[in-house]
Short mmCIF file of C-alpha atoms in Angstrom, two decimals:
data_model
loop_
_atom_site.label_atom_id
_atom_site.label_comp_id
_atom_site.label_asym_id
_atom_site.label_seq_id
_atom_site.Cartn_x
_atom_site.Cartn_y
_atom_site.Cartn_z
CA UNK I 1318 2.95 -25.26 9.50
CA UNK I 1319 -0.03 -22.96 8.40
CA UNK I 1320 -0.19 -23.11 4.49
CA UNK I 1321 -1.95 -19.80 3.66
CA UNK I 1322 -0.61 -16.37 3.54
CA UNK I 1323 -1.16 -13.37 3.05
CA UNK I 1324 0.70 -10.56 2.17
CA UNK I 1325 0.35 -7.01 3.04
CA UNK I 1326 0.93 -4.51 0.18
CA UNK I 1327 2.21 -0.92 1.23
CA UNK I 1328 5.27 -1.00 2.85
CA UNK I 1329 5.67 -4.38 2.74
CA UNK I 1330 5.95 -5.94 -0.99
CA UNK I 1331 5.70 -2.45 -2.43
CA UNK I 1332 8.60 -0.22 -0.57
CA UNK I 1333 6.92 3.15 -0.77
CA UNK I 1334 7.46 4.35 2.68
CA UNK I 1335 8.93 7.76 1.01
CA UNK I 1336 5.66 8.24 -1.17
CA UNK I 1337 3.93 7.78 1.79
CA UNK I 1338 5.61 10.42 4.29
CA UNK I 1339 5.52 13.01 1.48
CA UNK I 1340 2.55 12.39 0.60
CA UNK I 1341 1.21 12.61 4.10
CA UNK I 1342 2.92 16.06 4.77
CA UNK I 1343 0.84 17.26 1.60
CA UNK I 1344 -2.41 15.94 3.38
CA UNK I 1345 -1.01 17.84 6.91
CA UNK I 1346 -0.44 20.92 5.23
CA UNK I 1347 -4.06 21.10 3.65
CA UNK I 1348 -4.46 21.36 7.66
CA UNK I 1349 -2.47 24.14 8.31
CA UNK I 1350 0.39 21.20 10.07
CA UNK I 1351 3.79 20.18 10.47
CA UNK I 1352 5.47 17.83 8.21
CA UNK I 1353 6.85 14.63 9.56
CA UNK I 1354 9.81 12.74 8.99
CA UNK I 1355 10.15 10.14 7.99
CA UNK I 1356 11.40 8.06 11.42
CA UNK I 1357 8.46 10.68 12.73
CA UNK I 1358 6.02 8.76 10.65
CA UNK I 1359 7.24 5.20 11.32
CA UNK I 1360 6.82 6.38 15.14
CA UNK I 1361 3.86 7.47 15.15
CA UNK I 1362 1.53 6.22 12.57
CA UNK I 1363 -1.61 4.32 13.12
CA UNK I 1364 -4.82 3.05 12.28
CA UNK I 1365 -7.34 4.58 12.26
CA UNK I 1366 -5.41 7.13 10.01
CA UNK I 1367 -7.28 9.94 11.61
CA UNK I 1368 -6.06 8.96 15.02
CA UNK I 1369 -2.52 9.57 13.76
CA UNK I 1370 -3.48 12.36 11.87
CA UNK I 1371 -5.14 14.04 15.51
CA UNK I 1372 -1.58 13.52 17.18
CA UNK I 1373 0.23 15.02 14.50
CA UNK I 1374 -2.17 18.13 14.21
CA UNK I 1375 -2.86 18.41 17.61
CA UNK I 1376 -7.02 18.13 17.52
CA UNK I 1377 -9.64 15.96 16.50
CA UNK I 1378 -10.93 15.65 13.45
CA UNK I 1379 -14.42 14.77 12.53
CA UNK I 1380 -15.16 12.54 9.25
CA UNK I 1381 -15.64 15.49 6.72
CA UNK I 1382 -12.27 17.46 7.47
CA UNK I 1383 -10.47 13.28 7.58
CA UNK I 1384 -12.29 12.66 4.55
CA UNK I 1385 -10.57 15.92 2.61
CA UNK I 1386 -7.33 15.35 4.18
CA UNK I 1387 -7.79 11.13 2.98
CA UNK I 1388 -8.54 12.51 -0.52
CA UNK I 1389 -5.68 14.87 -0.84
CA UNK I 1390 -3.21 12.37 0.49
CA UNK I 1391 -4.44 9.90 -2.28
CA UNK I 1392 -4.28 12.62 -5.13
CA UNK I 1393 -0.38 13.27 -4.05
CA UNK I 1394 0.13 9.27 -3.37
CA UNK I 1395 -1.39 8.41 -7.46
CA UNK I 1396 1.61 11.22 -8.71
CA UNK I 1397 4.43 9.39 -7.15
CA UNK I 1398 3.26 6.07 -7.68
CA UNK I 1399 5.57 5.20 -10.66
CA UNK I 1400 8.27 6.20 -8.84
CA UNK I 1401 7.69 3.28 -6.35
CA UNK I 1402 9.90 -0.17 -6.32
CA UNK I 1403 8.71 -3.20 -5.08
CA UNK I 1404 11.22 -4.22 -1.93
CA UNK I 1405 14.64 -5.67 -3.09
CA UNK I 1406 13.56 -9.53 -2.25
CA UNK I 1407 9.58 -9.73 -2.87
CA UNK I 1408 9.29 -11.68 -5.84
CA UNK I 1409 12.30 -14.11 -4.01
CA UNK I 1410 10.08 -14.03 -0.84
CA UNK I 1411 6.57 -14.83 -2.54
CA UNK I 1412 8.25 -17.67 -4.84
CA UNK I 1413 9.64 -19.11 -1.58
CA UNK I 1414 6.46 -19.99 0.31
CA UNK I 1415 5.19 -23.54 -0.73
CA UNK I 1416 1.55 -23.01 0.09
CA UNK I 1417 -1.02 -20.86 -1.25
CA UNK I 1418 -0.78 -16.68 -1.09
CA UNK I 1419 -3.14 -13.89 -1.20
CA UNK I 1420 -2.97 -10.24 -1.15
CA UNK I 1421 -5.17 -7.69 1.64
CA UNK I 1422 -4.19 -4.17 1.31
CA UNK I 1423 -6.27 -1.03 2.52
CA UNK I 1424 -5.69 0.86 -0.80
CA UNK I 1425 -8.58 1.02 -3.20
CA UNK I 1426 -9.29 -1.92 -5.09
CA UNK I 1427 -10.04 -0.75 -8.02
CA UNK I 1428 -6.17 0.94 -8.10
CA UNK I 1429 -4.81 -1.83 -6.81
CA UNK I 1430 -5.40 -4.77 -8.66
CA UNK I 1431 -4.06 -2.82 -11.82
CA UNK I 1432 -0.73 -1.99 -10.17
CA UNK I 1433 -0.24 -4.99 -9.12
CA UNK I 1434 -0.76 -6.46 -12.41
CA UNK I 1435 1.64 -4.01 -13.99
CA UNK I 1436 4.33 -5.82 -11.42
CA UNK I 1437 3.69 -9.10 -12.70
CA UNK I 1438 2.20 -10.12 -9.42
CA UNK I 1439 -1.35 -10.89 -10.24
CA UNK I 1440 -0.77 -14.83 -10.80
CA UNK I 1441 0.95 -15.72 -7.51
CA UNK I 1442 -2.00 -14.77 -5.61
CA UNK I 1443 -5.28 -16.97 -5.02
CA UNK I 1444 -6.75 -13.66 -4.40
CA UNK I 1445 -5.85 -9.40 -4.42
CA UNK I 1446 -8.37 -7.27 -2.31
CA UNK I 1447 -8.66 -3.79 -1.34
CA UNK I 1448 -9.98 -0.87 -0.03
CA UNK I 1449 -13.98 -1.29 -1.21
CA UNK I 1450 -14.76 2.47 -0.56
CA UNK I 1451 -14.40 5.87 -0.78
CA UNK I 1452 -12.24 7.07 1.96
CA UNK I 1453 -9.09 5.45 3.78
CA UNK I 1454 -7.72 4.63 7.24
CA UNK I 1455 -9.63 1.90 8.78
CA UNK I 1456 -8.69 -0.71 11.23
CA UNK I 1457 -7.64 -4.15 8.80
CA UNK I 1458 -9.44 -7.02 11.32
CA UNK I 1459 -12.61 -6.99 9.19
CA UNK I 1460 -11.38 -6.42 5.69
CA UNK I 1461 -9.01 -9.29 6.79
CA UNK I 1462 -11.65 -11.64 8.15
CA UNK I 1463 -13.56 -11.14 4.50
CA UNK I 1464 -10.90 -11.54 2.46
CA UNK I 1465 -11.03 -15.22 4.01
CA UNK I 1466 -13.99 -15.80 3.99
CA UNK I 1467 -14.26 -15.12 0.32
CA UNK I 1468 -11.70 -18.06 -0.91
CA UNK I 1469 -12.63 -20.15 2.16
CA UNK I 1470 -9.60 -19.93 3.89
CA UNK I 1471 -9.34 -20.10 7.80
CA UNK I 1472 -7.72 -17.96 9.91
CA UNK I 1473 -5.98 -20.70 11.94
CA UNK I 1474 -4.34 -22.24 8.59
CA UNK I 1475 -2.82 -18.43 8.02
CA UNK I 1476 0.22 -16.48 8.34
CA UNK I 1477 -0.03 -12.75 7.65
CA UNK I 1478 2.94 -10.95 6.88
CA UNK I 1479 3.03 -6.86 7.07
CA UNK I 1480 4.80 -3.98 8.46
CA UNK I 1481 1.84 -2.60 11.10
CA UNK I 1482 0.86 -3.70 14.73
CA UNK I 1483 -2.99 -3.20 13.03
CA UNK I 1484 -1.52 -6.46 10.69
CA UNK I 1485 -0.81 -8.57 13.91
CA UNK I 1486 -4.17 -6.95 15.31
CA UNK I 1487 -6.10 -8.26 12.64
CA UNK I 1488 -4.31 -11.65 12.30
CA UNK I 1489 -4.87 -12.08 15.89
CA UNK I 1490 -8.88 -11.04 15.35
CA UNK I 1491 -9.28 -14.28 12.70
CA UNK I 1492 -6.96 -16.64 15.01
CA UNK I 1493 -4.26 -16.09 12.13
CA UNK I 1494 0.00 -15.67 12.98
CA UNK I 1495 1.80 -12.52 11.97
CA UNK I 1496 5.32 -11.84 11.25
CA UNK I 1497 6.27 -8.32 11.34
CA UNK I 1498 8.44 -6.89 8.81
CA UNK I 1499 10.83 -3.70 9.87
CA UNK I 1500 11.08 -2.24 6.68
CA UNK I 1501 7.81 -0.43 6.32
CA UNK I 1502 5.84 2.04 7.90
CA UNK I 1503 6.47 1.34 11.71
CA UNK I 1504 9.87 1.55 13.90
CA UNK I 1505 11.69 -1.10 14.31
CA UNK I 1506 11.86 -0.94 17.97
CA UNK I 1507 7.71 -0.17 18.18
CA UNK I 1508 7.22 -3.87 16.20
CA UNK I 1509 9.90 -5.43 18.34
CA UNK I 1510 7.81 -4.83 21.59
CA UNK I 1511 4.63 -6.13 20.09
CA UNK I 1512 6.42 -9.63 20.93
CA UNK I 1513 4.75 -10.79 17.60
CA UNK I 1514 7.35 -12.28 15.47
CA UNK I 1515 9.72 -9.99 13.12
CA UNK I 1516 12.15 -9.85 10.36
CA UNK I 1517 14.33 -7.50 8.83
CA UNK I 1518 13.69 -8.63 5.06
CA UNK I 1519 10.80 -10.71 3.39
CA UNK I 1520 12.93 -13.80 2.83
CA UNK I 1521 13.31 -13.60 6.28
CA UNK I 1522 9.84 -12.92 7.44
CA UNK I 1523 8.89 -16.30 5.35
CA UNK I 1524 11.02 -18.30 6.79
CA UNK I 1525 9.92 -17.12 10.35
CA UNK I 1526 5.74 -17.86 9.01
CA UNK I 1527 7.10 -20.90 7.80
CA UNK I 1528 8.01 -22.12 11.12
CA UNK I 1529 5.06 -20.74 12.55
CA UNK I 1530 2.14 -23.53 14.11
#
């Protein structure tokens, strides 16, 4: 058994898939675009964000025009924030691991360690990282490989669990395990034929990492 883990935070613990998608269509209309659905979104999206963002819109975009479009998906995200739950069996899930847990998400640190706080998360971590900069989107193999580093933790004593293939893609980049979790931002049937492990709750998706080698 690997007796690390760590969690990912949107659309995993936190459920704020519908946050997300609307606040996404606010970004993609500050584009002149289409709005997405939500089973649109969890088709499509990807990292980088501005890959996704391309597809959607139908061009490239450079940094600047991503940067304005990452900045006015944020503004919308922060207004619906209070709205958003944590998913029905997190705080069961995280109390049933019996080794150590951190949190990597790609939000901005300095916004997430507060809201994480305010759900009464803070002390099961070892650790809570995010986003270190100015604009979103990135690819999570590096932050993830950091966030290690930083507690000494190795990648082949971890299990990551999040709702991405870029999560299996960047436990795969540290020599860490991943168990996918279908509730989140990505289809079901687009996780399923990663062949990385998934689940259809948190309990579940422990129980999977626990079993993990």
């Amino acid at each position: 058994m690997r007796d690390h883990l760590v969690w990912d935070w949107n659309g995993t613990l936190l459920n704020d898939l519908s946050l997300v998608v609307a606040s996404t269509n606010v970004a993609l209309a500050g584009a002149g675009g289409p709005a997405v659905t939500a089973e649109e979104h969890r088709t499509q999206f990807r990292r980088p964000i501005a890959d996704y963002y391309a597809e959607v819109l139908g061009r490239v975009l450079d940094a600047e025009e991503f940067g304005r479009l990452d900045k006015i998906f944020h503004d919308a995200y922060r207004i619906g924030l209070a709205s958003c739950e944590l998913a029905a069996d997190a705080v069961t899930a995280i109390r049933s691991w019996p080794g150590s847990q951190s949190l990597l998400s790609m939000w901005f640190h300095d916004e997430l360690v507060p809201t994480v706080d305010r759900y009464g998360l803070t002390t099961m971590f070892r650790r809570v990282d995010g986003l270190r900069g100015t604009v979103g989107g990135e690819r999570k193999a590096e932050h993830l490989a950091r966030h290690l580093t930083a507690f000494g933790v190795e990648g082949p004593t971890t299990v990551l669990i999040g709702d991405s293939i870029d999560d299996a893609e960047a436990a795969d980049s540290v020599g860490a395990r991943c168990v996918l979790y279908t509730g989140g931002f990505t289809d079901s049937a687009r996780l399923r034929a990663s062949g990385w492990p998934v689940a259809d709750s948190l309990s579940e998706a422990v129980e999977l990492a626990a079993k993990l080698d």
